PDB file of C-alpha atoms and ligand atoms in Angstrom:
ATOM      1  CA  UNK A  16     109.758 101.855  99.484  1.00  0.00           C
ATOM      2  CA  UNK A  17     109.465 103.635  96.410  1.00  0.00           C
ATOM      3  CA  UNK A  18     106.479 104.746  94.626  1.00  0.00           C
ATOM      4  CA  UNK A  19     106.069 104.880  90.904  1.00  0.00           C
ATOM      5  CA  UNK A  20     103.022 106.490  89.152  1.00  0.00           C
ATOM      6  CA  UNK A  21     101.481 105.868  85.956  1.00  0.00           C
ATOM      7  CA  UNK A  22      99.247 108.859  84.613  1.00  0.00           C
ATOM      8  CA  UNK A  23      96.429 108.421  82.028  1.00  0.00           C
ATOM      9  CA  UNK A  24      93.616 111.039  80.784  1.00  0.00           C
ATOM     10  CA  UNK A  25      90.200 109.720  79.486  1.00  0.00           C
ATOM     11  CA  UNK A  26      86.925 111.449  78.744  1.00  0.00           C
ATOM     12  CA  UNK A  27      83.711 110.330  79.966  1.00  0.00           C
ATOM     13  CA  UNK A  28      79.927 111.586  80.929  1.00  0.00           C
ATOM     14  CA  UNK A  29      78.319 111.032  83.921  1.00  0.00           C
ATOM     15  CA  UNK A  30      75.020 112.421  85.751  1.00  0.00           C
ATOM     16  CA  UNK A  31      74.871 112.701  89.526  1.00  0.00           C
ATOM     17  CA  UNK A  32      71.612 111.488  90.870  1.00  0.00           C
ATOM     18  CA  UNK A  33      70.165 108.932  93.350  1.00  0.00           C
ATOM     19  CA  UNK A  34      67.244 107.160  92.455  1.00  0.00           C
ATOM     20  CA  UNK A  35      66.202 107.164  95.766  1.00  0.00           C
ATOM     21  CA  UNK A  36      65.602 110.675  96.270  1.00  0.00           C
ATOM     22  CA  UNK A  37      62.840 112.943  94.492  1.00  0.00           C
ATOM     23  CA  UNK A  38      63.459 115.233  91.624  1.00  0.00           C
ATOM     24  CA  UNK A  39      63.600 118.113  94.198  1.00  0.00           C
ATOM     25  CA  UNK A  40      66.165 116.549  96.589  1.00  0.00           C
ATOM     26  CA  UNK A  41      68.444 115.506  93.435  1.00  0.00           C
ATOM     27  CA  UNK A  42      68.270 119.083  92.361  1.00  0.00           C
ATOM     28  CA  UNK A  43      68.900 120.324  96.058  1.00  0.00           C
ATOM     29  CA  UNK A  44      72.076 117.914  96.446  1.00  0.00           C
ATOM     30  CA  UNK A  45      73.648 117.881  92.899  1.00  0.00           C
ATOM     31  CA  UNK A  46      72.215 120.983  91.399  1.00  0.00           C
ATOM     32  CA  UNK A  47      73.740 121.414  87.811  1.00  0.00           C
ATOM     33  CA  UNK A  48      75.474 117.985  87.986  1.00  0.00           C
ATOM     34  CA  UNK A  49      71.702 116.491  88.067  1.00  0.00           C
ATOM     35  CA  UNK A  50      71.113 117.499  84.422  1.00  0.00           C
ATOM     36  CA  UNK A  51      69.187 114.812  83.057  1.00  0.00           C
ATOM     37  CA  UNK A  52      71.561 113.979  79.876  1.00  0.00           C
ATOM     38  CA  UNK A  53      74.374 114.058  82.003  1.00  0.00           C
ATOM     39  CA  UNK A  54      77.522 116.198  81.138  1.00  0.00           C
ATOM     40  CA  UNK A  55      81.529 115.381  80.439  1.00  0.00           C
ATOM     41  CA  UNK A  56      84.597 115.520  82.145  1.00  0.00           C
ATOM     42  CA  UNK A  57      88.431 115.274  81.054  1.00  0.00           C
ATOM     43  CA  UNK A  58      89.314 112.901  83.991  1.00  0.00           C
ATOM     44  CA  UNK A  59      93.092 112.712  84.898  1.00  0.00           C
ATOM     45  CA  UNK A  60      93.885 109.221  86.558  1.00  0.00           C
ATOM     46  CA  UNK A  61      97.261 108.430  88.496  1.00  0.00           C
ATOM     47  CA  UNK A  62      97.951 104.824  89.573  1.00  0.00           C
ATOM     48  CA  UNK A  63     100.456 104.487  92.196  1.00  0.00           C
ATOM     49  CA  UNK A  64     102.232 101.260  92.945  1.00  0.00           C
ATOM     50  CA  UNK A  65     104.491 100.638  95.648  1.00  0.00           C
ATOM     51  CA  UNK A  66     107.273  98.469  96.389  1.00  0.00           C
ATOM     52  CA  UNK A  67     111.141  97.441  96.811  1.00  0.00           C
ATOM     53  CA  UNK A  68     113.203  97.921  93.585  1.00  0.00           C
ATOM     54  CA  UNK A  69     114.070  94.930  91.779  1.00  0.00           C
ATOM     55  CA  UNK A  70     117.984  94.927  91.765  1.00  0.00           C
ATOM     56  CA  UNK A  71     118.175  93.034  88.674  1.00  0.00           C
ATOM     57  CA  UNK A  72     115.851  95.622  86.812  1.00  0.00           C
ATOM     58  CA  UNK A  73     116.123  98.542  88.773  1.00  0.00           C
ATOM     59  CA  UNK A  74     112.237  98.933  88.702  1.00  0.00           C
ATOM     60  CA  UNK A  75     109.586  98.529  91.060  1.00  0.00           C
ATOM     61  CA  UNK A  76     107.388  97.610  88.273  1.00  0.00           C
ATOM     62  CA  UNK A  77     108.223  98.303  84.500  1.00  0.00           C
ATOM     63  CA  UNK A  78     106.013 101.245  83.678  1.00  0.00           C
ATOM     64  CA  UNK A  79     105.447 100.000  80.272  1.00  0.00           C
ATOM     65  CA  UNK A  80     103.744  96.933  81.875  1.00  0.00           C
ATOM     66  CA  UNK A  81     101.683  99.599  84.259  1.00  0.00           C
ATOM     67  CA  UNK A  82     100.492 101.307  81.289  1.00  0.00           C
ATOM     68  CA  UNK A  83      99.421  98.193  79.656  1.00  0.00           C
ATOM     69  CA  UNK A  84      97.208  97.119  82.469  1.00  0.00           C
ATOM     70  CA  UNK A  85      95.772 100.327  83.511  1.00  0.00           C
ATOM     71  CA  UNK A  86      94.414 100.901  79.646  1.00  0.00           C
ATOM     72  CA  UNK A  87      93.470  97.186  79.176  1.00  0.00           C
ATOM     73  CA  UNK A  88      91.678  97.204  82.741  1.00  0.00           C
ATOM     74  CA  UNK A  89      90.631 100.606  82.920  1.00  0.00           C
ATOM     75  CA  UNK A  90      90.951 103.254  80.124  1.00  0.00           C
ATOM     76  CA  UNK A  91      89.199 100.730  77.597  1.00  0.00           C
ATOM     77  CA  UNK A  92      86.040 100.453  79.786  1.00  0.00           C
ATOM     78  CA  UNK A  93      85.670 104.044  80.398  1.00  0.00           C
ATOM     79  CA  UNK A  94      86.779 106.220  77.774  1.00  0.00           C
ATOM     80  CA  UNK A  95      84.228 107.853  75.618  1.00  0.00           C
ATOM     81  CA  UNK A  96      81.704 106.320  77.724  1.00  0.00           C
ATOM     82  CA  UNK A  97      78.783 107.166  80.224  1.00  0.00           C
ATOM     83  CA  UNK A  98      79.321 105.984  83.946  1.00  0.00           C
ATOM     84  CA  UNK A  99      75.395 105.939  84.129  1.00  0.00           C
ATOM     85  CA  UNK A 100      74.739 103.657  81.285  1.00  0.00           C
ATOM     86  CA  UNK A 101      77.520 101.692  79.592  1.00  0.00           C
ATOM     87  CA  UNK A 102      80.217 101.133  82.482  1.00  0.00           C
ATOM     88  CA  UNK A 103      79.561  97.763  83.898  1.00  0.00           C
ATOM     89  CA  UNK A 104      81.782  98.375  87.145  1.00  0.00           C
ATOM     90  CA  UNK A 105      79.526 101.508  88.152  1.00  0.00           C
ATOM     91  CA  UNK A 106      76.243 100.078  87.706  1.00  0.00           C
ATOM     92  CA  UNK A 107      73.838 101.101  90.261  1.00  0.00           C
ATOM     93  CA  UNK A 108      76.747 103.385  91.797  1.00  0.00           C
ATOM     94  CA  UNK A 109      76.243 107.147  91.946  1.00  0.00           C
ATOM     95  CA  UNK A 110      79.188 108.177  89.702  1.00  0.00           C
ATOM     96  CA  UNK A 111      80.879 110.656  92.058  1.00  0.00           C
ATOM     97  CA  UNK A 112      84.776 111.109  91.734  1.00  0.00           C
ATOM     98  CA  UNK A 113      84.757 109.333  94.974  1.00  0.00           C
ATOM     99  CA  UNK A 114      83.017 106.404  93.888  1.00  0.00           C
ATOM    100  CA  UNK A 115      84.669 106.113  90.602  1.00  0.00           C
ATOM    101  CA  UNK A 116      87.945 106.098  92.087  1.00  0.00           C
ATOM    102  CA  UNK A 117      86.747 103.085  94.395  1.00  0.00           C
ATOM    103  CA  UNK A 118      85.582 101.009  91.359  1.00  0.00           C
ATOM    104  CA  UNK A 119      89.145 101.755  89.578  1.00  0.00           C
ATOM    105  CA  UNK A 120      90.705 100.545  92.490  1.00  0.00           C
ATOM    106  CA  UNK A 121      88.819  97.538  92.544  1.00  0.00           C
ATOM    107  CA  UNK A 122      89.477  96.890  88.679  1.00  0.00           C
ATOM    108  CA  UNK A 123      93.436  97.041  89.424  1.00  0.00           C
ATOM    109  CA  UNK A 124      93.711  95.426  92.745  1.00  0.00           C
ATOM    110  CA  UNK A 125      94.476  92.336  91.774  1.00  0.00           C
ATOM    111  CA  UNK A 126      96.564  92.942  88.289  1.00  0.00           C
ATOM    112  CA  UNK A 127      99.401  94.543  89.672  1.00  0.00           C
ATOM    113  CA  UNK A 128     102.207  91.975  88.923  1.00  0.00           C
ATOM    114  CA  UNK A 129     104.938  93.687  90.618  1.00  0.00           C
ATOM    115  CA  UNK A 130     104.803  95.972  94.019  1.00  0.00           C
ATOM    116  CA  UNK A 131     101.429  96.663  95.550  1.00  0.00           C
ATOM    117  CA  UNK A 132      98.693  99.212  94.398  1.00  0.00           C
ATOM    118  CA  UNK A 133      99.154 101.985  96.647  1.00  0.00           C
ATOM    119  CA  UNK A 134      96.767 104.916  95.549  1.00  0.00           C
ATOM    120  CA  UNK A 135      94.208 105.626  92.809  1.00  0.00           C
ATOM    121  CA  UNK A 136      94.018 108.997  92.266  1.00  0.00           C
ATOM    122  CA  UNK A 137      91.324 110.653  90.039  1.00  0.00           C
ATOM    123  CA  UNK A 138      90.961 114.390  88.992  1.00  0.00           C
ATOM    124  CA  UNK A 139      87.619 115.215  87.809  1.00  0.00           C
ATOM    125  CA  UNK A 140      88.670 119.084  86.855  1.00  0.00           C
ATOM    126  CA  UNK A 141      91.815 120.811  87.520  1.00  0.00           C
ATOM    127  CA  UNK A 142      90.778 121.815  91.429  1.00  0.00           C
ATOM    128  CA  UNK A 143      88.802 118.442  92.334  1.00  0.00           C
ATOM    129  CA  UNK A 144      90.199 115.139  92.779  1.00  0.00           C
ATOM    130  CA  UNK A 145      89.523 111.884  95.093  1.00  0.00           C
ATOM    131  CA  UNK A 146      92.219 109.373  96.224  1.00  0.00           C
ATOM    132  CA  UNK A 147      91.604 106.015  97.347  1.00  0.00           C
ATOM    133  CA  UNK A 148      94.068 103.740  98.983  1.00  0.00           C
ATOM    134  CA  UNK A 149      91.539 100.647  99.813  1.00  0.00           C
ATOM    135  CA  UNK A 150      90.549 101.452 102.906  1.00  0.00           C
TER     136      UNK A 150
HETATM  137 NI1   NI B 201      80.320 116.316  86.653  1.00  0.00          NI
END
């Protein structure tokens, strides 16, 4: 089994807030991330595909194909958008880095043409990231 990774970057805004909590509770839980107009991040996304090497091509998946899939299915929907307002797949979901990683997994899991989606790793800052492997 070999693991290949496509890395993409995108910029997007979010506000961490739970509509079921009071303003005071939201402030206590999310602090600055609860700021009413939201704030932006430069996200780094790593999509890892696992599979056997195809002896004809030497590839697990042609990384040009993986790039196209990730850009079409994910980046086009999130880059320069706001997770709380105009990103369909996050509707009604608190846009933490954990939940966004799961949302991206769901967008990609049935789109990988060769090999299998193994992991979605999403960096929100240099030091904070979430990784989802489908369970
Ligand atoms: Ni944030």
